Protein backbone atom coordinates (compact mmCIF):
# COMPACT_ATOMS: atom_id res chain seq x y z
CA MET A 1 -21.54 -75.48 -81.31
CA LEU A 2 -24.19 -77.36 -83.33
CA GLU A 3 -21.52 -79.07 -85.43
CA GLY A 4 -19.89 -80.48 -82.29
CA MET A 5 -22.91 -82.58 -81.34
CA ALA A 6 -22.77 -86.36 -81.69
CA PHE A 7 -24.86 -86.83 -84.86
CA PRO A 8 -23.16 -84.24 -87.12
CA THR A 9 -19.75 -85.39 -85.88
CA TRP A 10 -20.67 -88.98 -86.76
CA VAL A 11 -21.89 -87.92 -90.22
CA ARG A 12 -18.76 -85.88 -90.88
CA GLU A 13 -16.05 -88.09 -89.37
CA SER A 14 -17.24 -91.69 -89.32
CA PRO A 15 -15.51 -94.11 -91.69
CA SER A 16 -18.79 -96.08 -91.82
CA ILE A 17 -20.54 -96.32 -95.17
CA PHE A 18 -23.75 -95.54 -93.26
CA ALA A 19 -22.57 -92.05 -92.37
CA TYR A 20 -21.82 -89.36 -94.98
CA THR A 21 -21.84 -91.70 -98.00
CA ALA A 22 -25.24 -93.20 -97.27
CA ILE A 23 -26.83 -89.87 -96.38
CA LEU A 24 -25.48 -88.25 -99.55
CA SER A 25 -26.76 -91.23 -101.58
CA LEU A 26 -30.21 -90.89 -99.97
CA HIS A 27 -30.17 -87.19 -100.85
CA ALA A 28 -29.42 -87.97 -104.49
CA MET A 29 -32.06 -90.72 -104.66
CA GLY A 30 -34.69 -88.49 -103.05
CA LEU A 31 -33.95 -85.74 -105.56
CA ALA A 32 -34.02 -88.16 -108.49
CA THR A 33 -37.36 -89.55 -107.32
CA LEU A 34 -38.91 -86.14 -106.82
CA VAL A 35 -37.64 -84.55 -110.04
CA GLY A 36 -38.21 -87.65 -112.18
CA LEU A 37 -41.81 -88.11 -111.14
CA HIS A 38 -42.48 -84.38 -111.30
CA THR A 39 -41.23 -84.42 -114.89
CA VAL A 40 -43.68 -87.21 -115.72
CA VAL A 41 -46.55 -85.23 -114.16
CA CYS A 42 -45.59 -82.06 -116.04
CA LEU A 43 -45.26 -83.88 -119.35
CA ARG A 44 -48.68 -85.47 -118.86
CA LEU A 45 -50.23 -82.08 -118.07
CA LEU A 46 -48.60 -80.64 -121.20
CA GLY A 47 -50.25 -83.32 -123.35
CA ALA A 48 -47.60 -86.01 -123.64
CA MET A 49 -48.64 -89.56 -122.68
CA SER A 50 -52.29 -88.64 -123.25
CA SER A 51 -53.31 -92.30 -122.94
CA LEU A 52 -52.36 -92.12 -119.24
CA PRO A 53 -55.42 -90.96 -117.25
CA LEU A 54 -54.87 -87.98 -114.96
CA VAL A 55 -56.35 -89.96 -112.08
CA ASN A 56 -53.40 -92.35 -112.31
CA VAL A 57 -50.94 -89.45 -112.39
CA ARG A 58 -52.21 -88.27 -109.00
CA LYS A 59 -51.09 -91.57 -107.48
CA VAL A 60 -47.41 -90.69 -107.94
CA TYR A 61 -47.70 -87.76 -105.53
CA THR A 62 -47.35 -90.12 -102.57
CA ILE A 63 -44.00 -91.30 -103.92
CA MET A 64 -43.03 -87.70 -104.70
CA TYR A 65 -43.70 -86.76 -101.07
CA ILE A 66 -41.48 -89.62 -99.92
CA GLY A 67 -38.72 -88.26 -102.17
CA MET A 68 -39.27 -84.74 -100.85
CA TRP A 69 -39.10 -85.76 -97.18
CA THR A 70 -36.05 -87.93 -97.89
CA ASN A 71 -34.40 -84.85 -99.39
CA ILE A 72 -35.38 -82.63 -96.49
CA PHE A 73 -34.03 -84.99 -93.81
CA SER A 74 -30.87 -86.01 -95.66
CA GLY A 75 -30.15 -82.42 -96.70
CA ALA A 76 -30.62 -81.19 -93.14
CA SER A 77 -28.24 -83.91 -91.92
CA LEU A 78 -25.59 -82.95 -94.48
CA LEU A 79 -26.02 -79.26 -93.65
CA TRP A 80 -25.78 -79.94 -89.92
CA ALA A 81 -22.52 -81.83 -90.44
CA ASN A 82 -20.90 -78.80 -92.12
CA LEU A 83 -23.04 -75.87 -91.04
CA THR A 84 -20.31 -73.24 -90.80
CA GLY A 85 -18.78 -74.11 -94.16
CA MET A 86 -22.08 -74.29 -96.00
CA LEU A 87 -23.41 -71.00 -94.67
CA LYS A 88 -20.27 -69.30 -96.06
CA SER A 89 -20.70 -70.85 -99.51
CA PRO A 90 -22.29 -68.55 -102.13
CA ALA A 91 -23.24 -71.58 -104.24
CA PHE A 92 -25.10 -73.21 -101.33
CA LEU A 93 -26.81 -69.96 -100.36
CA SER A 94 -27.99 -69.39 -103.94
CA LYS A 95 -29.26 -73.01 -104.05
CA ILE A 96 -31.26 -72.48 -100.87
CA GLY A 97 -32.51 -69.16 -102.27
CA PHE A 98 -33.83 -70.93 -105.36
CA VAL A 99 -35.43 -73.66 -103.23
CA ILE A 100 -37.21 -70.98 -101.16
CA LEU A 101 -38.28 -69.18 -104.34
CA GLY A 102 -39.70 -72.44 -105.69
CA ILE A 103 -41.63 -73.02 -102.48
CA ILE A 104 -43.08 -69.49 -102.67
CA ILE A 105 -44.07 -69.92 -106.32
CA MET A 106 -45.66 -73.30 -105.54
CA ALA A 107 -47.61 -71.82 -102.61
CA LEU A 108 -48.83 -68.95 -104.77
CA ALA A 109 -49.90 -71.39 -107.47
CA VAL A 110 -51.78 -73.53 -104.96
CA ILE A 111 -53.75 -70.58 -103.58
CA GLY A 112 -54.49 -69.32 -107.08
CA PHE A 113 -52.33 -66.20 -107.51
CA ILE A 114 -50.33 -67.82 -110.31
CA VAL A 115 -51.94 -69.82 -113.07
């Protein structure tokens, strides 16, 4: 039912480069942005690049949020285009499980339960 709507059908079946190919590329770029900048932040917090002030490291969070929201919207579009198939895939379900686990761990760290 949801897969038969206009947008997921366009994503799945359109020969346009702006359909599946572009959305998948956006998903990869969003992930690369988020993970790459997060790696820089983590390395700085672990002591690498000590000449880089922590105040400057905080500035990359805006770009990380852009990468995160790009991933959320592009991932939701890709999921919507193949909802039935993805929800039957053990690999996809384990990926989503790990994403949810990461969100829980991050939330616990933010409120102070995990140091």
